[in-house]
Tab-separated table of C-alpha atoms in Angstrom:
chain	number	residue	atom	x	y	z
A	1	UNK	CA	36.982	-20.197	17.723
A	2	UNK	CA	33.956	-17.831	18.643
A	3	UNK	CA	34.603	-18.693	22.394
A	4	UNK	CA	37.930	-17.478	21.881
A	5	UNK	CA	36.571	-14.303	19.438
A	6	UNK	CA	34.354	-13.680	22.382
A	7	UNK	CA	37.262	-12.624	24.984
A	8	UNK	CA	38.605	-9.667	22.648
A	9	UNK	CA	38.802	-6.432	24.121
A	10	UNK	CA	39.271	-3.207	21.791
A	11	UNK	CA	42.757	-1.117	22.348
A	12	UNK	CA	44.517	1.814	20.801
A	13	UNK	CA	47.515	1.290	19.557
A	14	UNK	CA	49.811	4.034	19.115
A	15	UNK	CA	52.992	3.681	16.741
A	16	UNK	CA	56.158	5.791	15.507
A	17	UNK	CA	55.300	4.600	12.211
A	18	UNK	CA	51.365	4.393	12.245
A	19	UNK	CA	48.907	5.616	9.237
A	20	UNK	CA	46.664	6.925	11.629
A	21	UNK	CA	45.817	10.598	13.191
A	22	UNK	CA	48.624	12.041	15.701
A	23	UNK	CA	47.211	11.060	19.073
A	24	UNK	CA	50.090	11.413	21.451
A	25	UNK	CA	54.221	11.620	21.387
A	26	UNK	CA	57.384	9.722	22.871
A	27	UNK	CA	59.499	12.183	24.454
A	28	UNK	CA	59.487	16.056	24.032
A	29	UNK	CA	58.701	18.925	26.483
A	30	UNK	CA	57.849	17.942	29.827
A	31	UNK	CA	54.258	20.314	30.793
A	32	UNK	CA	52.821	20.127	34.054
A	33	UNK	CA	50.877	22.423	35.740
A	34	UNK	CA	52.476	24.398	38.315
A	35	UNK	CA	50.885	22.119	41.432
A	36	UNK	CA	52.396	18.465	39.753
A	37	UNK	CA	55.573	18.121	41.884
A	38	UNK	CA	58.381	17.382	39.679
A	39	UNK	CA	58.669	13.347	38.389
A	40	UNK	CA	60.580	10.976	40.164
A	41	UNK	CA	60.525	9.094	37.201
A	42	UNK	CA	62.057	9.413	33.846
A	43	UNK	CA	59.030	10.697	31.127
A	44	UNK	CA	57.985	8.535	28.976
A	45	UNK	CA	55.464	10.315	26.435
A	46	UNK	CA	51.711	11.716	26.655
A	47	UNK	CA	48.861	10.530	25.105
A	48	UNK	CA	45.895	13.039	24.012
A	49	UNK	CA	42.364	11.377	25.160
A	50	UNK	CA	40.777	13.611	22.761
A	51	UNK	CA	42.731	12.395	19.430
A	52	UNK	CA	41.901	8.662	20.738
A	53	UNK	CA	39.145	7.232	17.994
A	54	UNK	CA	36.093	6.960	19.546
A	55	UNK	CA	35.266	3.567	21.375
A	56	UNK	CA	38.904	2.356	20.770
A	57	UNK	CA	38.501	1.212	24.241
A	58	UNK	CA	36.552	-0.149	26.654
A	59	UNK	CA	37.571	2.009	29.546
A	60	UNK	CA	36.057	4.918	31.265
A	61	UNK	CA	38.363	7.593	30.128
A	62	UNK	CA	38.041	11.124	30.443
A	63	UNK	CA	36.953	12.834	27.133
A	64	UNK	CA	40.110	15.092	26.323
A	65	UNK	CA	43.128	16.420	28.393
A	66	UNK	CA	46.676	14.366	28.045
A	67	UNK	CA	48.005	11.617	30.096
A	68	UNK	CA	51.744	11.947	30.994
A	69	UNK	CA	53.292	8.872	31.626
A	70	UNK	CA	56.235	8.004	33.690
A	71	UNK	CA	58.592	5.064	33.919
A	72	UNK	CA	62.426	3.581	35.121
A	73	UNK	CA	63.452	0.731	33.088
A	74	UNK	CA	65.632	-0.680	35.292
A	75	UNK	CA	65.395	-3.060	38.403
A	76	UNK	CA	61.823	-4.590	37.861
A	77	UNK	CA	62.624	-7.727	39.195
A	78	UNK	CA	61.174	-6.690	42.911
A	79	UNK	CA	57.174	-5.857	41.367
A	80	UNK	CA	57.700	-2.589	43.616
A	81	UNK	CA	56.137	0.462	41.545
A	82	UNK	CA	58.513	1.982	39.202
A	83	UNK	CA	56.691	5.042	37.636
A	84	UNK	CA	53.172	7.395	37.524
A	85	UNK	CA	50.293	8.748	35.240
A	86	UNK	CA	49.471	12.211	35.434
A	87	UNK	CA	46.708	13.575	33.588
A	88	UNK	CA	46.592	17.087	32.855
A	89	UNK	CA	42.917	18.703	31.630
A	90	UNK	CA	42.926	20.345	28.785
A	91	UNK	CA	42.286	23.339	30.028
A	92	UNK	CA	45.069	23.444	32.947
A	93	UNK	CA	47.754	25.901	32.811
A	94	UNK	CA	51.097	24.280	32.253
A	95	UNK	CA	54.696	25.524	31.831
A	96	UNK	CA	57.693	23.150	30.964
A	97	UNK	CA	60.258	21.128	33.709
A	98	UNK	CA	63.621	19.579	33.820
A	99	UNK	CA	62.980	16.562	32.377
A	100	UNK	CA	66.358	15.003	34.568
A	101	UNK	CA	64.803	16.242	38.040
A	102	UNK	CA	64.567	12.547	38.258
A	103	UNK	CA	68.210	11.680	38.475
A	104	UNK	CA	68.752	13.006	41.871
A	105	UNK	CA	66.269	10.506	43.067
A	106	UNK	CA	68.488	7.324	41.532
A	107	UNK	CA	71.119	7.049	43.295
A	108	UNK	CA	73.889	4.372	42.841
A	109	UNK	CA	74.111	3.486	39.382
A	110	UNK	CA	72.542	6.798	37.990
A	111	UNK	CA	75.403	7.025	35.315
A	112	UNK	CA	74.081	4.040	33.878
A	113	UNK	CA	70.205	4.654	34.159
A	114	UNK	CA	71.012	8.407	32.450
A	115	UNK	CA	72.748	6.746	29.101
A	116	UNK	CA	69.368	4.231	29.328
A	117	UNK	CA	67.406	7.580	29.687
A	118	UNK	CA	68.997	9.171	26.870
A	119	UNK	CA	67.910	6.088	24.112
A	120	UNK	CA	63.885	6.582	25.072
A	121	UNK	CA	62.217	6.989	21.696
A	122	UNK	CA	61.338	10.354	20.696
A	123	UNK	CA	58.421	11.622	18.065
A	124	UNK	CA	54.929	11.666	16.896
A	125	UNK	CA	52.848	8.676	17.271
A	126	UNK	CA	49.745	7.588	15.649
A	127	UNK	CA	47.179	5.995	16.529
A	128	UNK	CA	44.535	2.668	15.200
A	129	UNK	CA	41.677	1.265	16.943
A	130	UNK	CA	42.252	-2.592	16.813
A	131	UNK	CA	41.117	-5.506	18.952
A	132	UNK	CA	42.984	-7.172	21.497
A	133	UNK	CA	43.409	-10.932	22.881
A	134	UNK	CA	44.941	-12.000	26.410
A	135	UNK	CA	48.452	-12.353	26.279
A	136	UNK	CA	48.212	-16.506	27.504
A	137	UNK	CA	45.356	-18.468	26.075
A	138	UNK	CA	42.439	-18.812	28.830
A	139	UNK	CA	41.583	-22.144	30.358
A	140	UNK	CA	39.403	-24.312	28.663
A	141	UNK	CA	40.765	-24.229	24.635
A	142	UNK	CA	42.637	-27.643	23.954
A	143	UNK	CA	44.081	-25.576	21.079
A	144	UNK	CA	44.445	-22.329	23.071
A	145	UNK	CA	48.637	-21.922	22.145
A	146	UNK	CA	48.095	-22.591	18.442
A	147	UNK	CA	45.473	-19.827	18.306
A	148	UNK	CA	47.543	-17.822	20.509
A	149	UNK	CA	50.373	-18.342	18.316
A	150	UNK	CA	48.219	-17.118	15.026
A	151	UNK	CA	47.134	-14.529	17.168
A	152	UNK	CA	50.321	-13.344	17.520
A	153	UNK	CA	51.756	-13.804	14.279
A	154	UNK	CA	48.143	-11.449	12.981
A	155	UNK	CA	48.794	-8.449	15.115
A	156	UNK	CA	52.679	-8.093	15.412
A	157	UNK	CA	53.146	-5.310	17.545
A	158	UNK	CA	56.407	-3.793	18.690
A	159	UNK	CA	57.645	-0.555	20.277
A	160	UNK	CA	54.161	0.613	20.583
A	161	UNK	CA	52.538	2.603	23.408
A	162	UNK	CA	48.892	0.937	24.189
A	163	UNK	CA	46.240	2.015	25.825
A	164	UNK	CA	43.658	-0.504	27.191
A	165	UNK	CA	43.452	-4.178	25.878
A	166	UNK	CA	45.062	-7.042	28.213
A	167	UNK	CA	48.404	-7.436	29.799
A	168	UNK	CA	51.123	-9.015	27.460
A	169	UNK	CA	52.249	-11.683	29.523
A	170	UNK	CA	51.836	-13.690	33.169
A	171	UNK	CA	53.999	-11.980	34.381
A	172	UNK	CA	51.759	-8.358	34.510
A	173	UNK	CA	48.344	-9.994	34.804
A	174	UNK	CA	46.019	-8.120	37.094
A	175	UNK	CA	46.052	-10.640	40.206
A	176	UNK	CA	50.096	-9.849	40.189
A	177	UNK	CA	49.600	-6.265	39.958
A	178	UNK	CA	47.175	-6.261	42.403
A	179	UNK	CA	49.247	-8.533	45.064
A	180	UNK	CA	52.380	-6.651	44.525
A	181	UNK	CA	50.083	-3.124	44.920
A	182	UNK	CA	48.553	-4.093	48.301
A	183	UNK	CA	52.331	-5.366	49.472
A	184	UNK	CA	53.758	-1.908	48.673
A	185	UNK	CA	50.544	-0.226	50.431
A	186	UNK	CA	51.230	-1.961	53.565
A	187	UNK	CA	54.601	-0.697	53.660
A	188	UNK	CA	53.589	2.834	53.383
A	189	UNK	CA	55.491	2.854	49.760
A	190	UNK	CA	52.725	3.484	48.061
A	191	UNK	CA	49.173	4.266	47.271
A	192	UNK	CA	48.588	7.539	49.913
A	193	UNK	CA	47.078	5.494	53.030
A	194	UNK	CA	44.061	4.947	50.841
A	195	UNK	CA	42.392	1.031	50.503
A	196	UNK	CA	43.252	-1.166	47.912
A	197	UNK	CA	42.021	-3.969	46.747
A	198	UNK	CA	43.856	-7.527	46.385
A	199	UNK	CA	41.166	-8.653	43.737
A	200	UNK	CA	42.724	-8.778	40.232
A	201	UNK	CA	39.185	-7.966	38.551
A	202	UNK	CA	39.185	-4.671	40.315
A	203	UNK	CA	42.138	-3.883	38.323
A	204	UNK	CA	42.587	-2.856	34.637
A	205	UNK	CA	45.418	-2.028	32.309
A	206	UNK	CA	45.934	1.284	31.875
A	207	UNK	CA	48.794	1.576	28.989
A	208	UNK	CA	51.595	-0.735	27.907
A	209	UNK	CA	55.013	0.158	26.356
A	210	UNK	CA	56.530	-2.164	24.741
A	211	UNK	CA	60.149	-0.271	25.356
A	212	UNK	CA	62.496	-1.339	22.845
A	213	UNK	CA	65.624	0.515	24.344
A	214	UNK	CA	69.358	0.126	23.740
A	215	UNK	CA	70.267	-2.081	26.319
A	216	UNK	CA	66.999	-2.601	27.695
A	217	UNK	CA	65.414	-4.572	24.945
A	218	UNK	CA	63.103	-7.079	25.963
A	219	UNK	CA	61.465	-4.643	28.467
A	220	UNK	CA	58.013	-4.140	28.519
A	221	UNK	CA	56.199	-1.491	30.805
A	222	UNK	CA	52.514	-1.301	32.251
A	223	UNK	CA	50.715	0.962	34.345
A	224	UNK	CA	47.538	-0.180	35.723
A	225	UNK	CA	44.928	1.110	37.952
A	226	UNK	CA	42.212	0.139	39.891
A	227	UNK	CA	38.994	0.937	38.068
A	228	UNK	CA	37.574	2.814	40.999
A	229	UNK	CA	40.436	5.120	40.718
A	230	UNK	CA	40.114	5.413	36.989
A	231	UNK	CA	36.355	6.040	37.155
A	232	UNK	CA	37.322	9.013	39.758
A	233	UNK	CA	40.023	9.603	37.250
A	234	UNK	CA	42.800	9.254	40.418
A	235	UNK	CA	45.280	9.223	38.030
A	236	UNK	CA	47.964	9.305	40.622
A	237	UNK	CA	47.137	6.026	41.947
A	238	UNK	CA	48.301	4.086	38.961
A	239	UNK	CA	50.734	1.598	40.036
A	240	UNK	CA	53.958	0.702	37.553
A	241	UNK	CA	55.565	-2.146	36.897
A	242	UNK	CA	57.188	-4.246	33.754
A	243	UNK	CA	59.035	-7.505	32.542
A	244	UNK	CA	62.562	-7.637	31.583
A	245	UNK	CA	63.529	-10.628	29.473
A	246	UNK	CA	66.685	-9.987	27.338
């Protein structure tokens, strides 16, 4: 049991229906500053770095300023990146966009991923600083599923917006972020020209969403970055991807 104590990880969870302070929203105003190009993703929410209890995680985060996050819920199935983080200081300048710019983007089937759209949770959310275990037991605990099953049974989370902590399932561990990242690089699809690395411990979650839609339930969303880029605080090279299992 301490072996297995030993792997948590502290998060901050962010809820609808939290007891904590207000540290971000789903939905409302889209506000960038004037030089962010407009999304070609739907928005998600922000979170506010600054309203984020102190030590609730163990990443090198900036000290205020929001991070705007970006995601489409539909067609995960390729790993290809399906959204962005933008993080605006505090002190920049914004003014509000058409949330919808990213419908002209869609294509085929845009109909469809607008009525999707239009169910995204809206609304405060509040924040807790609580640990956090890895979604699959590690190797080496003969009774790693039964502990993984109390585990899960402890924290029940659901529709929640998280920021650091471990990946919720196999299927968005780092090493498959980071193969599926390097893939899209060499295409040209993504990640500016710039190096990236293969090597899943360069990697870290960034923020989950666990995105309990109408008729997208089971989806969960994760944007994760390479902890160069978050040190440098290259926002823009967080890469997006999620599980769909209805």
């Amino acid at each position: 049991m301490d072996r297995w104590i030993g792997h948590v990880r502290p998060c901050a969870v962010l809820r609808p229906d939290g007891e904590g302070p207000v540290a971000g929203r789903f939905g409302g105003p889209l506000l960038l500053p004037a030089e962010v190009p407009d999304p070609w993703h739907p928005y998600v929410g922000y979170v506010d770095f600054a309203a984020l209890p102190k030590d609730s995680t163990d990443l090198p985060l900036p000290p205020d300023g929001r991070l705007l996050l970006f995601a489409g819920i539909w067609e995960l199935w390729d790993g290809c990146n399906r959204g962005r983080a933008v993080y605006v200081p505090a002190d920049a300048p914004v003014a509000e966009r058409d949330s919808l710019t990213w419908t002209a983007y869609e294509g085929n089937g845009i109909d469809e991923f607008r009525e999707i759209f239009d169910h995204f949770p809206q609304g405060e959310l509040r924040v807790a600083a609580e640990p956090d275990l890895p979604g699959e037991s590690p190797g080496g605990f003969p009774h790693g599923d039964r502990l993984q099953a109390v585990w899960g049974d402890v924290v029940r989370r659901r529709r929640h917006l998280q920021i650091g902590g471990y990946p919720a399932n196999s299927e968005l561990q780092m090493e498959t972020i980071a193969s599926c990242a390097v893939e899209e690089a060499e295409q040209g699809r993504w990640g500016g020209g710039e190096p990236v690395s293969g090597a899943g411990e360069d990697w870290v979650m960034l923020a989950f969403w666990d995105a309990d839609v109408a008729d997208r339930e089971g989806t969960e969303m994760q944007w994760s970055i390479q902890r160069a880029d978050l040190e440098a605080r290259r926002f823009d090279r967080t890469y997006v991807t999620g599980y769909y299992n209805p």
